[in-house]
Tab-separated table of C-alpha atoms and ligand atoms in Angstrom:
chain	number	residue	atom	x	y	z
A	1	UNK	CA	7.661	0.969	-20.147
A	2	UNK	CA	9.834	3.743	-18.701
A	3	UNK	CA	12.855	2.344	-20.595
A	4	UNK	CA	10.971	2.148	-23.787
A	5	UNK	CA	9.867	5.771	-23.382
A	6	UNK	CA	13.384	6.922	-22.877
A	7	UNK	CA	14.536	5.136	-26.059
A	8	UNK	CA	11.805	6.664	-28.008
A	9	UNK	CA	12.605	10.158	-26.592
A	10	UNK	CA	16.308	9.802	-27.392
A	11	UNK	CA	15.434	8.747	-30.957
A	12	UNK	CA	13.155	11.832	-31.371
A	13	UNK	CA	15.933	14.114	-30.060
A	14	UNK	CA	18.446	12.633	-32.392
A	15	UNK	CA	16.204	12.926	-35.380
A	16	UNK	CA	15.507	16.678	-34.611
A	17	UNK	CA	19.193	17.305	-34.056
A	18	UNK	CA	20.089	15.524	-37.387
A	19	UNK	CA	17.545	17.611	-39.315
A	20	UNK	CA	18.825	20.879	-37.876
A	21	UNK	CA	22.523	19.956	-38.251
A	22	UNK	CA	21.876	19.060	-41.856
A	23	UNK	CA	19.899	22.321	-42.552
A	24	UNK	CA	21.974	24.828	-40.544
A	25	UNK	CA	25.251	23.033	-39.841
A	26	UNK	CA	27.083	22.428	-36.532
A	27	UNK	CA	27.738	26.108	-35.748
A	28	UNK	CA	24.240	27.160	-36.780
A	29	UNK	CA	22.484	24.715	-34.456
A	30	UNK	CA	22.050	25.074	-30.642
A	31	UNK	CA	20.720	22.598	-28.164
A	32	UNK	CA	17.879	25.078	-27.649
A	33	UNK	CA	17.030	24.892	-31.293
A	34	UNK	CA	16.929	21.087	-31.057
A	35	UNK	CA	14.665	21.344	-27.818
A	36	UNK	CA	12.281	23.645	-29.610
A	37	UNK	CA	12.136	21.411	-32.780
A	38	UNK	CA	11.399	18.306	-30.697
A	39	UNK	CA	9.025	20.172	-28.402
A	40	UNK	CA	10.965	19.657	-25.092
A	41	UNK	CA	12.732	21.967	-22.647
A	42	UNK	CA	16.521	22.399	-22.931
A	43	UNK	CA	16.885	20.715	-19.499
A	44	UNK	CA	15.003	17.595	-20.880
A	45	UNK	CA	17.362	17.349	-23.892
A	46	UNK	CA	20.446	17.803	-21.573
A	47	UNK	CA	19.056	14.982	-19.420
A	48	UNK	CA	19.625	12.579	-22.373
A	49	UNK	CA	22.552	14.380	-24.083
A	50	UNK	CA	24.699	16.443	-21.669
A	51	UNK	CA	26.189	18.757	-24.332
A	52	UNK	CA	26.032	19.694	-27.963
A	53	UNK	CA	29.129	17.660	-28.575
A	54	UNK	CA	27.443	14.586	-27.057
A	55	UNK	CA	24.526	15.239	-29.421
A	56	UNK	CA	26.863	15.537	-32.341
A	57	UNK	CA	28.761	12.330	-31.542
A	58	UNK	CA	25.492	10.516	-31.116
A	59	UNK	CA	24.103	11.639	-34.530
A	60	UNK	CA	27.284	10.656	-36.290
A	61	UNK	CA	27.375	7.270	-34.449
A	62	UNK	CA	23.758	6.633	-35.380
A	63	UNK	CA	24.706	7.363	-39.040
A	64	UNK	CA	27.461	4.756	-39.004
A	65	UNK	CA	25.321	2.251	-37.051
A	66	UNK	CA	22.955	2.080	-40.030
A	67	UNK	CA	25.381	0.241	-42.258
A	68	UNK	CA	26.127	-3.073	-40.400
A	69	UNK	CA	22.287	-3.522	-39.993
A	70	UNK	CA	21.818	-2.781	-43.706
A	71	UNK	CA	24.495	-5.285	-44.718
A	72	UNK	CA	22.797	-8.005	-42.544
A	73	UNK	CA	19.462	-7.377	-44.289
A	74	UNK	CA	21.121	-7.644	-47.719
A	75	UNK	CA	23.092	-10.735	-46.760
A	76	UNK	CA	19.959	-12.455	-45.640
A	77	UNK	CA	18.897	-12.384	-49.347
A	78	UNK	CA	21.711	-14.928	-50.082
A	79	UNK	CA	22.950	-13.185	-53.200
A	80	UNK	CA	26.477	-13.836	-54.493
A	81	UNK	CA	29.267	-11.421	-53.211
A	82	UNK	CA	29.206	-8.988	-56.127
A	83	UNK	CA	25.367	-8.696	-56.139
A	84	UNK	CA	25.448	-8.305	-52.376
A	85	UNK	CA	27.792	-5.350	-52.778
A	86	UNK	CA	25.685	-3.804	-55.501
A	87	UNK	CA	22.435	-4.223	-53.597
A	88	UNK	CA	24.051	-2.934	-50.468
A	89	UNK	CA	25.236	0.367	-52.138
A	90	UNK	CA	21.903	0.773	-53.954
A	91	UNK	CA	20.110	0.566	-50.578
A	92	UNK	CA	22.748	2.884	-49.084
A	93	UNK	CA	21.900	5.398	-51.804
A	94	UNK	CA	18.184	5.183	-50.858
A	95	UNK	CA	19.098	5.602	-47.160
A	96	UNK	CA	21.158	8.765	-47.982
A	97	UNK	CA	18.126	10.018	-49.930
A	98	UNK	CA	15.439	9.205	-47.177
A	99	UNK	CA	17.089	9.056	-43.769
A	100	UNK	CA	17.508	12.384	-41.732
A	101	UNK	CA	19.986	10.955	-39.325
A	102	UNK	CA	22.207	9.712	-42.213
A	103	UNK	CA	21.973	13.193	-43.755
A	104	UNK	CA	22.752	14.983	-40.516
A	105	UNK	CA	25.657	12.734	-39.881
A	106	UNK	CA	27.107	13.267	-43.327
A	107	UNK	CA	26.951	17.087	-42.933
A	108	UNK	CA	28.580	16.842	-39.516
A	109	UNK	CA	31.439	14.675	-40.952
A	110	UNK	CA	31.891	17.372	-43.629
A	111	UNK	CA	32.255	19.951	-40.827
A	112	UNK	CA	34.483	17.710	-38.685
A	113	UNK	CA	37.293	20.352	-38.288
A	114	UNK	CA	34.685	22.772	-36.725
A	115	UNK	CA	33.291	20.163	-34.370
A	116	UNK	CA	34.439	19.827	-30.731
A	117	UNK	CA	33.834	16.191	-29.636
A	118	UNK	CA	35.782	13.434	-31.276
A	119	UNK	CA	34.301	11.939	-34.397
A	120	UNK	CA	35.421	8.738	-36.231
A	121	UNK	CA	37.626	8.896	-39.295
A	122	UNK	CA	35.420	9.100	-42.337
A	123	UNK	CA	35.246	6.739	-45.330
A	124	UNK	CA	37.639	4.125	-43.887
A	125	UNK	CA	34.882	1.857	-42.600
A	126	UNK	CA	33.396	1.665	-46.089
A	127	UNK	CA	36.694	1.103	-47.763
A	128	UNK	CA	37.324	-1.908	-45.461
A	129	UNK	CA	33.831	-3.359	-45.921
A	130	UNK	CA	33.837	-2.904	-49.674
A	131	UNK	CA	37.385	-4.385	-49.939
A	132	UNK	CA	36.175	-7.480	-48.036
A	133	UNK	CA	33.144	-7.927	-50.288
A	134	UNK	CA	35.226	-7.471	-53.457
A	135	UNK	CA	37.745	-10.007	-52.130
A	136	UNK	CA	34.896	-12.460	-51.661
A	137	UNK	CA	33.722	-11.571	-55.217
A	138	UNK	CA	37.312	-12.281	-56.480
A	139	UNK	CA	37.415	-15.712	-54.686
A	140	UNK	CA	33.991	-16.515	-56.279
A	141	UNK	CA	35.346	-15.647	-59.697
A	142	UNK	CA	33.005	-12.627	-59.992
A	143	UNK	CA	35.745	-9.932	-60.114
A	144	UNK	CA	37.304	-8.979	-63.418
A	145	UNK	CA	40.818	-10.389	-63.894
A	146	UNK	CA	43.549	-8.138	-62.629
A	147	UNK	CA	41.253	-5.764	-60.555
A	148	UNK	CA	42.554	-5.019	-57.125
A	149	UNK	CA	39.892	-5.185	-54.439
A	150	UNK	CA	41.656	-2.435	-52.505
A	151	UNK	CA	41.927	-0.072	-55.533
A	152	UNK	CA	38.372	-0.813	-56.482
A	153	UNK	CA	37.146	-0.134	-52.903
A	154	UNK	CA	38.848	3.274	-52.894
A	155	UNK	CA	37.191	4.027	-56.203
A	156	UNK	CA	33.697	2.922	-55.154
A	157	UNK	CA	33.787	4.919	-51.869
A	158	UNK	CA	34.934	7.980	-53.742
A	159	UNK	CA	32.341	7.550	-56.439
A	160	UNK	CA	29.547	7.022	-53.883
A	161	UNK	CA	30.671	9.937	-51.716
A	162	UNK	CA	30.995	12.258	-54.680
A	163	UNK	CA	27.607	11.157	-56.150
A	164	UNK	CA	25.697	11.714	-52.962
A	165	UNK	CA	27.501	14.977	-52.244
A	166	UNK	CA	26.769	16.451	-55.705
A	167	UNK	CA	23.165	15.227	-55.583
A	168	UNK	CA	22.809	16.859	-52.129
A	169	UNK	CA	24.119	20.181	-53.268
A	170	UNK	CA	22.278	20.308	-56.560
A	171	UNK	CA	19.099	18.397	-55.888
A	172	UNK	CA	18.625	17.814	-52.152
A	173	UNK	CA	19.401	14.127	-52.916
A	174	UNK	CA	16.083	13.671	-54.758
A	175	UNK	CA	17.884	12.346	-57.866
A	176	UNK	CA	20.476	10.448	-55.779
A	177	UNK	CA	19.360	6.839	-56.544
A	178	UNK	CA	19.245	7.658	-60.338
A	179	UNK	CA	22.684	9.230	-60.211
A	180	UNK	CA	24.028	6.313	-58.221
A	181	UNK	CA	22.634	3.840	-60.681
A	182	UNK	CA	24.547	5.679	-63.541
A	183	UNK	CA	27.804	5.399	-61.600
A	184	UNK	CA	27.129	1.848	-60.496
A	185	UNK	CA	26.310	0.628	-64.021
A	186	UNK	CA	29.431	2.223	-65.485
A	187	UNK	CA	31.656	0.829	-62.734
A	188	UNK	CA	30.148	-2.668	-63.160
A	189	UNK	CA	31.774	-2.848	-66.593
A	190	UNK	CA	35.157	-2.427	-64.890
A	191	UNK	CA	34.494	-4.748	-61.976
A	192	UNK	CA	32.454	-7.685	-63.129
A	193	UNK	CA	34.224	-10.806	-64.533
B	1	LIG	C1	30.097	5.537	-48.869
B	1	LIG	C2	30.790	6.790	-49.058
B	1	LIG	C3	31.340	7.383	-47.722
B	1	LIG	C4	30.218	8.019	-46.947
B	1	LIG	O1	29.564	9.022	-47.627
B	1	LIG	C5	29.345	10.097	-46.734
B	1	LIG	C6	30.153	9.875	-45.597
B	1	LIG	C7	30.194	10.841	-44.407
B	1	LIG	O2	31.579	11.160	-44.042
B	1	LIG	C8	30.717	8.640	-45.689
B	1	LIG	C9	31.602	7.999	-44.780
B	1	LIG	O3	32.270	8.670	-43.899
B	1	LIG	O4	31.781	6.751	-44.842
């Protein structure tokens, strides 16, 4: 019971931190702000996360931890490789629209130069994963002749990042899924055999 309580508390702290980092940025958020938002003392927050940097690294890690789980859920549907990739990115767009931890992590990654604490290199995980899925699509005859999985992975990550960034700035990501569907449908003409 105690362990479960601690897990729940850590999740609530991360969620509050992510919300505040997304709203006010890294420099504009203090551990005290997070404690007030989650309804705990600063000391209680420090018990779980010993510094603002530890909190920052944890939010970003929780952001990236979403994607392998999302991939597993999509792969369980047994779609072909190209449809798996399309479904994965569609659900990633929904996650960027709906998930405060993903949104807070994305803002922190934008502010990486200002952040003490070591953060992962952005984008490269997605390029590798999408390149793998497009290579599987090529092997299955689902990728247009002559399209390089590596080049297409760079383009898809850039298109997704730009789409979610513009939607975030102009519309708080409310229209993100629709904007992503526009980009995805256009890119499908270039990618599908
Ligand atoms: C899938 C596009 C890349 C993704 O979009 C926001 C962001 C945060 O840095 C990303 C990343 O680092 O992978």
